[in-house]
mmCIF file of C-alpha atoms in Angstrom:
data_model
loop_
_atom_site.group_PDB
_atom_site.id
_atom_site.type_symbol
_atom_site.label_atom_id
_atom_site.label_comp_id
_atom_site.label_asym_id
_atom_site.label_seq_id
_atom_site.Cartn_x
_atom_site.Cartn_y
_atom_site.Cartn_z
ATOM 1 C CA UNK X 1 62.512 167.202 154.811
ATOM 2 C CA UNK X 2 59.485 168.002 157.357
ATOM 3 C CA UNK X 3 60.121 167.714 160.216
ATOM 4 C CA UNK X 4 58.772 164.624 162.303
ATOM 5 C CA UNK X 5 58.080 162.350 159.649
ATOM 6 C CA UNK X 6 60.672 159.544 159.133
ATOM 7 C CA UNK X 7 62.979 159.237 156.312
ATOM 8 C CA UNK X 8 62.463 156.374 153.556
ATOM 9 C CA UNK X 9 64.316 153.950 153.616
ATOM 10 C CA UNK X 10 65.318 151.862 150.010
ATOM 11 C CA UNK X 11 67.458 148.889 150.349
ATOM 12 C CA UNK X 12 68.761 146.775 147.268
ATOM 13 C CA UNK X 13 70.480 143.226 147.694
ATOM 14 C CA UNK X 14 70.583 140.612 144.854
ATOM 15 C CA UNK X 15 72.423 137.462 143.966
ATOM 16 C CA UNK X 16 74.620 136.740 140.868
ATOM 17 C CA UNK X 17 75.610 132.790 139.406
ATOM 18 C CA UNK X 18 77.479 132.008 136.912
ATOM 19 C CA UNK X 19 78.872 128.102 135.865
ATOM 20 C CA UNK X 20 79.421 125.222 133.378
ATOM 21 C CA UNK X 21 77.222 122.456 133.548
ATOM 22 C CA UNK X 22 77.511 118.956 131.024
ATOM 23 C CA UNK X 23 73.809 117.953 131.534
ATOM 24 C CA UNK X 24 70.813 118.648 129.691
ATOM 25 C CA UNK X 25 68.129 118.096 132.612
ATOM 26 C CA UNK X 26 65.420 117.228 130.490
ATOM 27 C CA UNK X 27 66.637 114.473 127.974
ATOM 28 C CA UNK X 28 70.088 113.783 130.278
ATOM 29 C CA UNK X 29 72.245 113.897 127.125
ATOM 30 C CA UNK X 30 75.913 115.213 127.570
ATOM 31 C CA UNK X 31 75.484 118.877 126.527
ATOM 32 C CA UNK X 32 78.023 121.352 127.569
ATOM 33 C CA UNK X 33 76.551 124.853 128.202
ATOM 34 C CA UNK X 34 77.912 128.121 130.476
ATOM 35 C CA UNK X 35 74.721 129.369 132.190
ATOM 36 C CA UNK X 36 73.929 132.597 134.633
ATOM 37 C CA UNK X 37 71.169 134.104 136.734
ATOM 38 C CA UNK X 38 71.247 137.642 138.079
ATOM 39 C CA UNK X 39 68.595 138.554 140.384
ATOM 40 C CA UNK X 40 68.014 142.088 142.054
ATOM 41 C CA UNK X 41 66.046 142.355 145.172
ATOM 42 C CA UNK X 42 64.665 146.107 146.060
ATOM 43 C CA UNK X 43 62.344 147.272 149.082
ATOM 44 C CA UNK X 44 61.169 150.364 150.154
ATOM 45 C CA UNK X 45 59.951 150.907 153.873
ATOM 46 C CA UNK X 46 58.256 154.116 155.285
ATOM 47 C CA UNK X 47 57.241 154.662 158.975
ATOM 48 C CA UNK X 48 54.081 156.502 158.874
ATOM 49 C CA UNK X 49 51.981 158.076 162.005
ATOM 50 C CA UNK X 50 50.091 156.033 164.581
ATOM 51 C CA UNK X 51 53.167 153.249 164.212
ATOM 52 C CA UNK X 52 51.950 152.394 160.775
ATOM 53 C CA UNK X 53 54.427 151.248 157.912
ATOM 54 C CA UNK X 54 54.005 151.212 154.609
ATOM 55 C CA UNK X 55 56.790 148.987 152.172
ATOM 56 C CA UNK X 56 56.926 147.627 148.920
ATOM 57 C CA UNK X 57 58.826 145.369 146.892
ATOM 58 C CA UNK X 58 59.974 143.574 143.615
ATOM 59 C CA UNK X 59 62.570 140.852 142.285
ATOM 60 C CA UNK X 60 64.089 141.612 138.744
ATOM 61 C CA UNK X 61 65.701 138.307 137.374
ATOM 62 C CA UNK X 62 67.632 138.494 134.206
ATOM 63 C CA UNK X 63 68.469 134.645 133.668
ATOM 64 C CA UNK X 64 70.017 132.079 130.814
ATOM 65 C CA UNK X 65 73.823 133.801 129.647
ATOM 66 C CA UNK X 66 71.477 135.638 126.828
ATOM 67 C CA UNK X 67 72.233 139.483 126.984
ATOM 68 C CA UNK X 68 69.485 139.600 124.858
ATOM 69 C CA UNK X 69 67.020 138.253 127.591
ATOM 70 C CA UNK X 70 64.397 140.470 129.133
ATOM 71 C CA UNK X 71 64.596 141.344 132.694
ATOM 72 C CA UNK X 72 61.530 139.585 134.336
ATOM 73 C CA UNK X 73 60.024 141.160 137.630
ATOM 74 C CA UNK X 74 58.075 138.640 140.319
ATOM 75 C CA UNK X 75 57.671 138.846 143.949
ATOM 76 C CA UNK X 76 56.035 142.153 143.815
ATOM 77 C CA UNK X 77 53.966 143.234 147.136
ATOM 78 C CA UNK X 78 52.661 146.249 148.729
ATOM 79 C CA UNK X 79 52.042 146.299 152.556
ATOM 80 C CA UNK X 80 50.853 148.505 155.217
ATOM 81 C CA UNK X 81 51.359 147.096 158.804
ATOM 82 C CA UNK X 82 51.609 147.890 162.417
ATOM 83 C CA UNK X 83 52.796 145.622 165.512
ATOM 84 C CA UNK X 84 49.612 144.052 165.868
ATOM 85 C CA UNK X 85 48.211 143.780 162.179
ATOM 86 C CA UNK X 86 48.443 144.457 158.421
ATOM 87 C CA UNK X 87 47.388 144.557 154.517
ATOM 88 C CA UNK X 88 49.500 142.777 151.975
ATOM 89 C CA UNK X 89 48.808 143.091 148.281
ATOM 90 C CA UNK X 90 50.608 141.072 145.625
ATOM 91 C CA UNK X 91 52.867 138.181 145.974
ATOM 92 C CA UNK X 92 51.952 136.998 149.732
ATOM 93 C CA UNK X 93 50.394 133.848 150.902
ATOM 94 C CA UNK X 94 46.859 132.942 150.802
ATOM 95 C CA UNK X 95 45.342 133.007 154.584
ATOM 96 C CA UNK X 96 44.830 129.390 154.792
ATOM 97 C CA UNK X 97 48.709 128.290 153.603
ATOM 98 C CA UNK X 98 49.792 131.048 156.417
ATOM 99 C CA UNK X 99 48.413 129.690 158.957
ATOM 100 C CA UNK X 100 48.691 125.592 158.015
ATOM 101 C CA UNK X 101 51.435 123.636 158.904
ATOM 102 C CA UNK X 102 51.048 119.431 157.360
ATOM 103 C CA UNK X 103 51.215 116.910 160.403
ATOM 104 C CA UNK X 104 53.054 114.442 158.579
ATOM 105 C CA UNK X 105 52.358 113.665 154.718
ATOM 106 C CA UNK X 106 48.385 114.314 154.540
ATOM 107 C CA UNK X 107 46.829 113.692 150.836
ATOM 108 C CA UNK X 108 43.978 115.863 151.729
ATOM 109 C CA UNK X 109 45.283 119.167 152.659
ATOM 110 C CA UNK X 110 45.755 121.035 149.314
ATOM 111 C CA UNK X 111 45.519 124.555 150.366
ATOM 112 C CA UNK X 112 46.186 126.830 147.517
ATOM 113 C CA UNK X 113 49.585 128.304 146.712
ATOM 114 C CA UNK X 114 49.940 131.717 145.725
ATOM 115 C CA UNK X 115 52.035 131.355 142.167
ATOM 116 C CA UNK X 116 51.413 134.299 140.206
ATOM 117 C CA UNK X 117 47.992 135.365 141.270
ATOM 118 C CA UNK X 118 47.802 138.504 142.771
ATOM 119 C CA UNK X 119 46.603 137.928 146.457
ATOM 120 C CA UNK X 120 44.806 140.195 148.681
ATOM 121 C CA UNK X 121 45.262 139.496 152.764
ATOM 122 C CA UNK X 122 44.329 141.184 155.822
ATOM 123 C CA UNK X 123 46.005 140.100 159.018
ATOM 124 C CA UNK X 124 45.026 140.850 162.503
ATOM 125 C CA UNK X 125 45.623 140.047 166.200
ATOM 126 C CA UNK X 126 42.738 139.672 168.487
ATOM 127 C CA UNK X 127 42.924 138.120 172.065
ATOM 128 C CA UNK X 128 45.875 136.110 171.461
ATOM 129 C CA UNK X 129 44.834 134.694 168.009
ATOM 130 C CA UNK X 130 46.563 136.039 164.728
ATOM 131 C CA UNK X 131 43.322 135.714 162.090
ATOM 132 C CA UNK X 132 44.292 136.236 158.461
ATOM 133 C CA UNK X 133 41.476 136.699 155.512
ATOM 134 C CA UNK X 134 42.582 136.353 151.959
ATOM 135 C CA UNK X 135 40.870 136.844 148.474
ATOM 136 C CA UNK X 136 42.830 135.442 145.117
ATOM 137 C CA UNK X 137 42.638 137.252 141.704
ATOM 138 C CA UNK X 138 43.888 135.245 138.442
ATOM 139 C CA UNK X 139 42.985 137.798 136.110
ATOM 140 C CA UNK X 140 46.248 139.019 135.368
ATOM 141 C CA UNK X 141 47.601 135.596 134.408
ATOM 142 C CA UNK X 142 47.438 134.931 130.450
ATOM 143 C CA UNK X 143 46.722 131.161 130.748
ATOM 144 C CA UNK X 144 46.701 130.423 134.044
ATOM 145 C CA UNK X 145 45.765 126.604 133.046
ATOM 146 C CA UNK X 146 48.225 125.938 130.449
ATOM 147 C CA UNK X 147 45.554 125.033 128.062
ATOM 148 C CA UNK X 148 45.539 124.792 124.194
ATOM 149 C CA UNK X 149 44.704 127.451 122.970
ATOM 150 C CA UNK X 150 45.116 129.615 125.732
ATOM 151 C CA UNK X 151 42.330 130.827 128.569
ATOM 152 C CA UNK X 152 42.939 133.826 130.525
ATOM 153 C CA UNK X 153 42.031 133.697 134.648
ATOM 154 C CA UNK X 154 38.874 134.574 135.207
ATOM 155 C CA UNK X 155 38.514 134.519 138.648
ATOM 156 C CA UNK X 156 38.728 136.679 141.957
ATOM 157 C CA UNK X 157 37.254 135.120 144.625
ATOM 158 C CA UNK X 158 39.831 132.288 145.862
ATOM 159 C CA UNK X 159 38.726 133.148 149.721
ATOM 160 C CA UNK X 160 40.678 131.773 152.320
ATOM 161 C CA UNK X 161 40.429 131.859 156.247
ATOM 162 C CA UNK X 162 43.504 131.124 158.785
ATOM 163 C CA UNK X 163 43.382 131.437 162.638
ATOM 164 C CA UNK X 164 46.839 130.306 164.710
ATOM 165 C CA UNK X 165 47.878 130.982 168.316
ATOM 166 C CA UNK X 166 48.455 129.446 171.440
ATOM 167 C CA UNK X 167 46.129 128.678 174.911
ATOM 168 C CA UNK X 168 48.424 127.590 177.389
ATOM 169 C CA UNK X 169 50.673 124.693 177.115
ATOM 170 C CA UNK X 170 49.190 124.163 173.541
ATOM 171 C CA UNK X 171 49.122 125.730 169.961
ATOM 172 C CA UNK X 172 46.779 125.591 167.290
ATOM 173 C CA UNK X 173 46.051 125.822 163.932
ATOM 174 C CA UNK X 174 42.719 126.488 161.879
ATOM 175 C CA UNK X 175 42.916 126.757 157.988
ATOM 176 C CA UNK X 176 39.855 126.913 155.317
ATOM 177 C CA UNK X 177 39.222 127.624 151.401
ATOM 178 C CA UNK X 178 36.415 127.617 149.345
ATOM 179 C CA UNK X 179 36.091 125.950 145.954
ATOM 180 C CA UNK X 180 37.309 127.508 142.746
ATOM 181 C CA UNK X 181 37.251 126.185 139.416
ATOM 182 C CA UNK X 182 40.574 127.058 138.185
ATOM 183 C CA UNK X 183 44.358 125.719 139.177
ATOM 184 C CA UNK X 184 47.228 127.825 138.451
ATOM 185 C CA UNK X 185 50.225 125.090 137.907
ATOM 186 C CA UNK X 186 50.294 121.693 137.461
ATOM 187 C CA UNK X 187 53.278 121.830 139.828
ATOM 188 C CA UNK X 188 52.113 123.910 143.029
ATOM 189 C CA UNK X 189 48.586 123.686 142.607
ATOM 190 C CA UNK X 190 47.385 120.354 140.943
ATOM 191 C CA UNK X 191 43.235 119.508 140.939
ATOM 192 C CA UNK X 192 43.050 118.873 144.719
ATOM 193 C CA UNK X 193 44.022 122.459 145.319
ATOM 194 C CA UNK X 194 40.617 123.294 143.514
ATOM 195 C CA UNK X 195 38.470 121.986 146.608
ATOM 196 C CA UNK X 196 36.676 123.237 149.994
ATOM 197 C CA UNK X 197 39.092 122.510 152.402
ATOM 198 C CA UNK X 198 39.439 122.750 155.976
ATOM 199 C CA UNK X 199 42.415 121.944 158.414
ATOM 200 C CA UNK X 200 42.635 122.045 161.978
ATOM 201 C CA UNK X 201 46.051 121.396 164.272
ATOM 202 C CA UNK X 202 46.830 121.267 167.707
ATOM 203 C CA UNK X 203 50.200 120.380 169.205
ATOM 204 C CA UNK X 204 51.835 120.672 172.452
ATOM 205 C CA UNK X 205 55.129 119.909 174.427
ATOM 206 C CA UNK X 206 55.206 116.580 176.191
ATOM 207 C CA UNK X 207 57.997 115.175 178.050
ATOM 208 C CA UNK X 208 60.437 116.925 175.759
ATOM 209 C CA UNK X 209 58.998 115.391 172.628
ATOM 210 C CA UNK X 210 56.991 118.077 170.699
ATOM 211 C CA UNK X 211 53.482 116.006 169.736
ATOM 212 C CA UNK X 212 51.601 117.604 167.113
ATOM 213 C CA UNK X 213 47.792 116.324 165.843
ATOM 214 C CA UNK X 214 45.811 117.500 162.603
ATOM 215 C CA UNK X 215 42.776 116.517 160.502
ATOM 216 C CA UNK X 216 42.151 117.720 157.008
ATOM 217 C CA UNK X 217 39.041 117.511 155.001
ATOM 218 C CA UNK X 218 38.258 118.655 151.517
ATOM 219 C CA UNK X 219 35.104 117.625 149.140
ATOM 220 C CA UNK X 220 36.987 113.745 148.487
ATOM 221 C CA UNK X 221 38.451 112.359 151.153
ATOM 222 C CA UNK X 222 40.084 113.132 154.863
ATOM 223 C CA UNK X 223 43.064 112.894 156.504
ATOM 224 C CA UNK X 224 44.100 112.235 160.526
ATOM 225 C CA UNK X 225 47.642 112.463 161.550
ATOM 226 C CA UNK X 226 49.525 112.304 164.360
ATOM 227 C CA UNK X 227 53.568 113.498 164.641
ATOM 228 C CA UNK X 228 56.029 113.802 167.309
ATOM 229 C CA UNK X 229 59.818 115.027 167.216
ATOM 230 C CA UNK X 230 62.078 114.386 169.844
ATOM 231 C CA UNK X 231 65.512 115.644 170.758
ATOM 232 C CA UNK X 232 68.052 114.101 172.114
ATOM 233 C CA UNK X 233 71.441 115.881 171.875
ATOM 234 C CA UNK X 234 72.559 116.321 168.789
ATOM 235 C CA UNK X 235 70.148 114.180 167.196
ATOM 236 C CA UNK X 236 66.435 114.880 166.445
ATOM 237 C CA UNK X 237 64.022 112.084 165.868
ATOM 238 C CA UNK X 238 60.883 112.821 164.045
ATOM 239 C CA UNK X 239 58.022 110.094 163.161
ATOM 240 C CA UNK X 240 54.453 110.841 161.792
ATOM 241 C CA UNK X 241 51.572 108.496 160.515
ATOM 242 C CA UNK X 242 48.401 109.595 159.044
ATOM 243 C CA UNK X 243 45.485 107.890 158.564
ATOM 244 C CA UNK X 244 43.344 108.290 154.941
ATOM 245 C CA UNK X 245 39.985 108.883 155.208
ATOM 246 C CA UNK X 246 39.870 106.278 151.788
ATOM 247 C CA UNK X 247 40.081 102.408 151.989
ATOM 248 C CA UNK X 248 41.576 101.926 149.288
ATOM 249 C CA UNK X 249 44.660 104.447 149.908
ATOM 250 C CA UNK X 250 47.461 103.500 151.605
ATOM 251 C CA UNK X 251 47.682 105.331 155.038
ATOM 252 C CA UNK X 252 51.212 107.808 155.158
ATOM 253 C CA UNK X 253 53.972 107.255 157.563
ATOM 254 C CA UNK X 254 57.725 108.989 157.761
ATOM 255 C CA UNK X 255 60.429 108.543 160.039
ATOM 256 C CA UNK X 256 63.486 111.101 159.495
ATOM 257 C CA UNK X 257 66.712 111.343 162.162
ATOM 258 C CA UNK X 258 68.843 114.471 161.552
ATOM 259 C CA UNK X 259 72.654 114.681 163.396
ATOM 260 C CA UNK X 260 74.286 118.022 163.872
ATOM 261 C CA UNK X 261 77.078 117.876 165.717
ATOM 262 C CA UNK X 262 80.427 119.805 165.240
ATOM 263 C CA UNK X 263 80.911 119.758 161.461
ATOM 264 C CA UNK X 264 79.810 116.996 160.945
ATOM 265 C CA UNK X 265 75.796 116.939 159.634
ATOM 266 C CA UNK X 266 73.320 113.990 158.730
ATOM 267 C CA UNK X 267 70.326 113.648 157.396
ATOM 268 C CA UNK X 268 68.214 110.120 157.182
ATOM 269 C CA UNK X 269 64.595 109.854 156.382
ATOM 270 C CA UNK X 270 61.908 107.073 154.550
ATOM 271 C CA UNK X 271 58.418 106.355 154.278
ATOM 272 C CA UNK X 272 55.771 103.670 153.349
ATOM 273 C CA UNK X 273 56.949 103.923 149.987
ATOM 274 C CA UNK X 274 60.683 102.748 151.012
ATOM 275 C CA UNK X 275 61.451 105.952 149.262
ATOM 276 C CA UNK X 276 64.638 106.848 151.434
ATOM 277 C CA UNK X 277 67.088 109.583 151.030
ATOM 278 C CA UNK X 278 70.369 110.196 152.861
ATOM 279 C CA UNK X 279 72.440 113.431 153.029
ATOM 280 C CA UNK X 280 75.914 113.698 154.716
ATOM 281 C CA UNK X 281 77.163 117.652 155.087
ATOM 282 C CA UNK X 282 81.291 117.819 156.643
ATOM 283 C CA UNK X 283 82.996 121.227 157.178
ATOM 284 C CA UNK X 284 86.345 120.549 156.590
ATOM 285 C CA UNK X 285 87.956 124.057 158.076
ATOM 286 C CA UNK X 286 88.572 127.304 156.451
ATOM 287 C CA UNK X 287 85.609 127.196 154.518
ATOM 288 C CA UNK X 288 85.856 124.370 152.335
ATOM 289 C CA UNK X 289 82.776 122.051 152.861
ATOM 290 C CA UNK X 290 82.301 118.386 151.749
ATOM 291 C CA UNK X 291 78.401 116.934 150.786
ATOM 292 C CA UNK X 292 77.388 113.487 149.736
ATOM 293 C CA UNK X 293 73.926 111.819 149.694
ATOM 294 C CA UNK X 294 70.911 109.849 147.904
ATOM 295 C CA UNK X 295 67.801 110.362 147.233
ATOM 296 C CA UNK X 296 64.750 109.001 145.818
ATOM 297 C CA UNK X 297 64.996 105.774 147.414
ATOM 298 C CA UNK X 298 68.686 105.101 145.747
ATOM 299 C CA UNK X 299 67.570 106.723 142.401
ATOM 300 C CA UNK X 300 69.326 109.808 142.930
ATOM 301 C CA UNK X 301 73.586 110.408 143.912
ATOM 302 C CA UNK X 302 75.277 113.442 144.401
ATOM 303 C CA UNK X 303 78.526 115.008 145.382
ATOM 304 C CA UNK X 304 80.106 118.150 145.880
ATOM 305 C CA UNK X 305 82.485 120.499 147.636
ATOM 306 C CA UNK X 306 81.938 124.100 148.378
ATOM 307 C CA UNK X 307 84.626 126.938 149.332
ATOM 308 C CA UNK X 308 83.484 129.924 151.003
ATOM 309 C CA UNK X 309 85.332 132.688 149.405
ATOM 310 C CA UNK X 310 83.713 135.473 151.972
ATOM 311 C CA UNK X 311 81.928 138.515 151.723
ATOM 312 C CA UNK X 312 79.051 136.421 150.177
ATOM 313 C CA UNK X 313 81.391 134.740 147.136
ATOM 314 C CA UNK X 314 81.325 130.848 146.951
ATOM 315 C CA UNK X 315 82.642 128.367 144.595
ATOM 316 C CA UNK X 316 80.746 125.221 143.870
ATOM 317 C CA UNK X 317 81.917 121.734 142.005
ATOM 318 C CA UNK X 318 79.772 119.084 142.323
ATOM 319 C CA UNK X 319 78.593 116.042 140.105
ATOM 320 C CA UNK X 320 74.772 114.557 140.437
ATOM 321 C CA UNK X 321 72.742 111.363 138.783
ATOM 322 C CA UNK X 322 69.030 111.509 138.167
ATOM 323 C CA UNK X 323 69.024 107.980 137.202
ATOM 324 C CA UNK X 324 64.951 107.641 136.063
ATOM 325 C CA UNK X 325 65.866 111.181 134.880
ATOM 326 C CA UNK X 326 62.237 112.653 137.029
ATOM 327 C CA UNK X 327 64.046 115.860 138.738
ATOM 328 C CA UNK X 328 64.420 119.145 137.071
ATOM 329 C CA UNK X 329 67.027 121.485 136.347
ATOM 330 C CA UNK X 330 68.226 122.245 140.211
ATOM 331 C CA UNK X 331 66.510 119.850 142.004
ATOM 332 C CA UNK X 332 68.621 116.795 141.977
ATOM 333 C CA UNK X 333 68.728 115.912 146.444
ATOM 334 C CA UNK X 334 68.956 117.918 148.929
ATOM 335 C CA UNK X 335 71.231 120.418 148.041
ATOM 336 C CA UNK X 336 69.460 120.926 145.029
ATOM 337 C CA UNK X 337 72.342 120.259 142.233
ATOM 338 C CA UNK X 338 72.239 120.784 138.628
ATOM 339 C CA UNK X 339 72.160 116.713 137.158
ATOM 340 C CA UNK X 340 75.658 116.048 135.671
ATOM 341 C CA UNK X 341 78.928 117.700 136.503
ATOM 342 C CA UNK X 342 78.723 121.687 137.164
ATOM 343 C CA UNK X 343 81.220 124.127 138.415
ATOM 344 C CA UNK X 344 80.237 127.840 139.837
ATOM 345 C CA UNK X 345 81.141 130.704 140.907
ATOM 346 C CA UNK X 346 78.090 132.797 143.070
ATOM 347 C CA UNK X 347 77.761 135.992 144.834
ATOM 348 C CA UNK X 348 75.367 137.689 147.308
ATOM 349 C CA UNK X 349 75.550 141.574 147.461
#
C-alpha cells in the first residue's frame, strides 16, 4: 500500500425473508404458497486527496422461492463528493424531488421520480443554499412506457433544478422541471409527471407549531397550501388544506394526530374524501410487539404480532383484508402486510 493514501473500504449488508402466505393479492383467492426474497447490499468508499470521496454501489435481489430465478441488480450509483458538494450518477434523485417537500396533498406538484432511468446530478453549496442540477436518461430502459409492442426510451434531457436552505428563522424550498414527452411507470410517474413544473416552499417555527406554505404550478392547473404541525407531549397534531387552482376540483385537506408514548403508539388521520385510516402499535416486553389498524376509510383490517429474535432475526404472523381487493402484494395498511394470513421468519445481516 502507498503510503498516504487511504485504504478502501467495501462493506456488504443484505436482508433475507422467508414465509407462508394463503392469499393471492391479485384475484384474493385462497392460494397457499411459501415465498422468499434475498437481497444483498454492497458499497465501496474511497477517500481521495483534497477531502474528496469517491463510492459506489449496487442491490442484487434474488426473489420468488425459484432457485432457478436470476439475480436482478438495481440501485446502482457512482458518486464523488466532498463536505460541501458532489456528483451522483445512477440511481439518485432528480434535483427537483431532492429538494421538494408537498405542503399537504397538492394535485399539481408531479415532480419526476427517478425509477429506472439513469440520473445525472450535481450538488453544490453556495452561501448557505444547497443548489442541485439534474439531467434524466431513459435510454437504457426497454419500454419505458409499457406500450404494445414495445418502445425503447428515447430521451436524455429530463432537466431538473432544486435550491433549499434556510435565512434566519425561516426555510425554503425551490423546485423546477421541464417538459418531457415520456413517463416511466404508471405507478410513480403517471401523465402529470410529464409537465413544466415549478414549486416553491417556505416554512418557519411559530409559537411551537411548525407552519409551512407552498405553491405549485405545472402547464394545467396550480396548487396553494398551507400546513402546520404542532406538538404537544406525546401527541403531534398535523392539519393542511390546499387550495386548487381548478373550479371544478375539490380543494385538499388532512388532519392526522400521532401518540407515542411508552409502548404504546397511535396513529389517526382523514381527509376530504372521509378516507380515514387508524393504526395502533403496543410493545408488549421482551420483544414481542402487538399491531392493529384500518385503512382506506374502513376498507382495509389488519393484525399482527412481531417477536424480535435479536441480532436482526424477527418473526412475523399477521392476518390482513383488502376488502375492494385495490392494494398490492405488501401494501395492505401501514405496516405494509401481505393480504390474507402470512407467517415469517426475516433477517438483517
Amino acid at each position: 500500500m502507498t503510503a498516504g493514501i487511504a485504504a478502501a473500504e467495501v462493506s456488504f449488508s443484505g436482508t433475507a425473508k422467508f414465509g407462508y402466505n394463503d392469499t393471492d393479492a391479485a384475484t384474493g383467492d385462497s392460494v397457499g404458497a411459501a415465498f422468499s426474497d434475498l437481497d444483498l447490499n454492497i458499497g465501496f468508499s474511497q477517500e481521495l486527496n483534497n477531502g474528496f470521496t469517491a463510492g459506489a454501489s449496487v442491490e442484487l435481489d434474488y426473489a420468488d422461492a425459484n432457485q432457478g430465478n436470476d439475480i436482478s441488480a438495481s440501485d446502482a450509483l457512482v458518486s464523488l463528493t466532498n463536505g460541501e458538494s458532489g456528483i451522483y450518477y445512477g440511481d439518485t434523485d432528480h434535483a427537483a424531488e431532492n429538494a421538494w417537500t408537498a405542503v399537504g396533498s397538492m394535485d399539481n406538484d408531479s415532480f419526476r421520480d427517478a425509477d429506472g432511468e439513469m440520473v445525472t446530478r450535481a450538488d453544490m453549496t453556495f452561501g448557505g443554499a444547497k443548489i442541485g442540477v439534474s439531467l434524466g436518461d431513459d435510454t437504457n430502459l426497454a419500454n419505458p412506457t409499457n406500450a404494445t409492442p414495445a418502445v425503447p426510451g428515447n430521451e436524455k434531457d429530463y432537466i431538473s433544478l432544486g435550491i433549499s436552505g434556510s435565512a434566519g428563522a425561516f426555510s425554503y424550498a425551490l423546485a423546477h422541471q421541464n417538459a418531457n414527452t415520456l413517463w416511466l411507470d404508471d405507478d410513480d410517474n403517471t401523465a402529470p409527471s410529464q409537465q413544466k413544473t415549478t414549486g416553491v416552499r417556505v416554512s418557519t417555527t411559530l409559537g411551537g407549531a411548525t407552519v409551512a406554505l407552498g405553491y405549485a404550478k405545472n402547464d394545467v392547473d396550480t396548487s396553494t397550501g398551507i400546513e402546520v404541525s404542532y406538538p404537544m407531549g406525546a401527541l403531534t397534531t398535523t392539519a393542511s388544506y390546499v387550495k386548487e387552482g381548478d373550479a371544478s376540483e375539490e380543494d385538499n385537506w388532512d388532519v392526522k394526530f400521532v401518540y407515542a408514548a411508552d409502548a404504546v403508539g397511535l396513529t389517526v388521520a382523514t381527509d376530504e374524501s372521509q378516507d380515514w385510516n387508524v393504526d395502533v402499535s403496543y410493545e408488549m416486553g421482551n420483544g414481542l410487539s402487538l399491531f392493529v389498524g384500518a385503512d382506506d376509510g374502513g376498507e382495509d383490517t389488519y393484525a399482527g404480532v412481531s417477536y424480535d429474535l435479536g441480532g436482526g432475526a424477527s418473526m412475523l404472523a399477521s392476518y390482513a383484508n383488502d376488502n375492494d381487493n385495490d392494494d398490492d402484494d405488501d401494501e395492505v395498511g401501514a405496516k405494509d402486510y401481505k393480504e390474507g394470513m402470512t407467517f415469517q421468519l426475516s433477517f438483517a445481516f
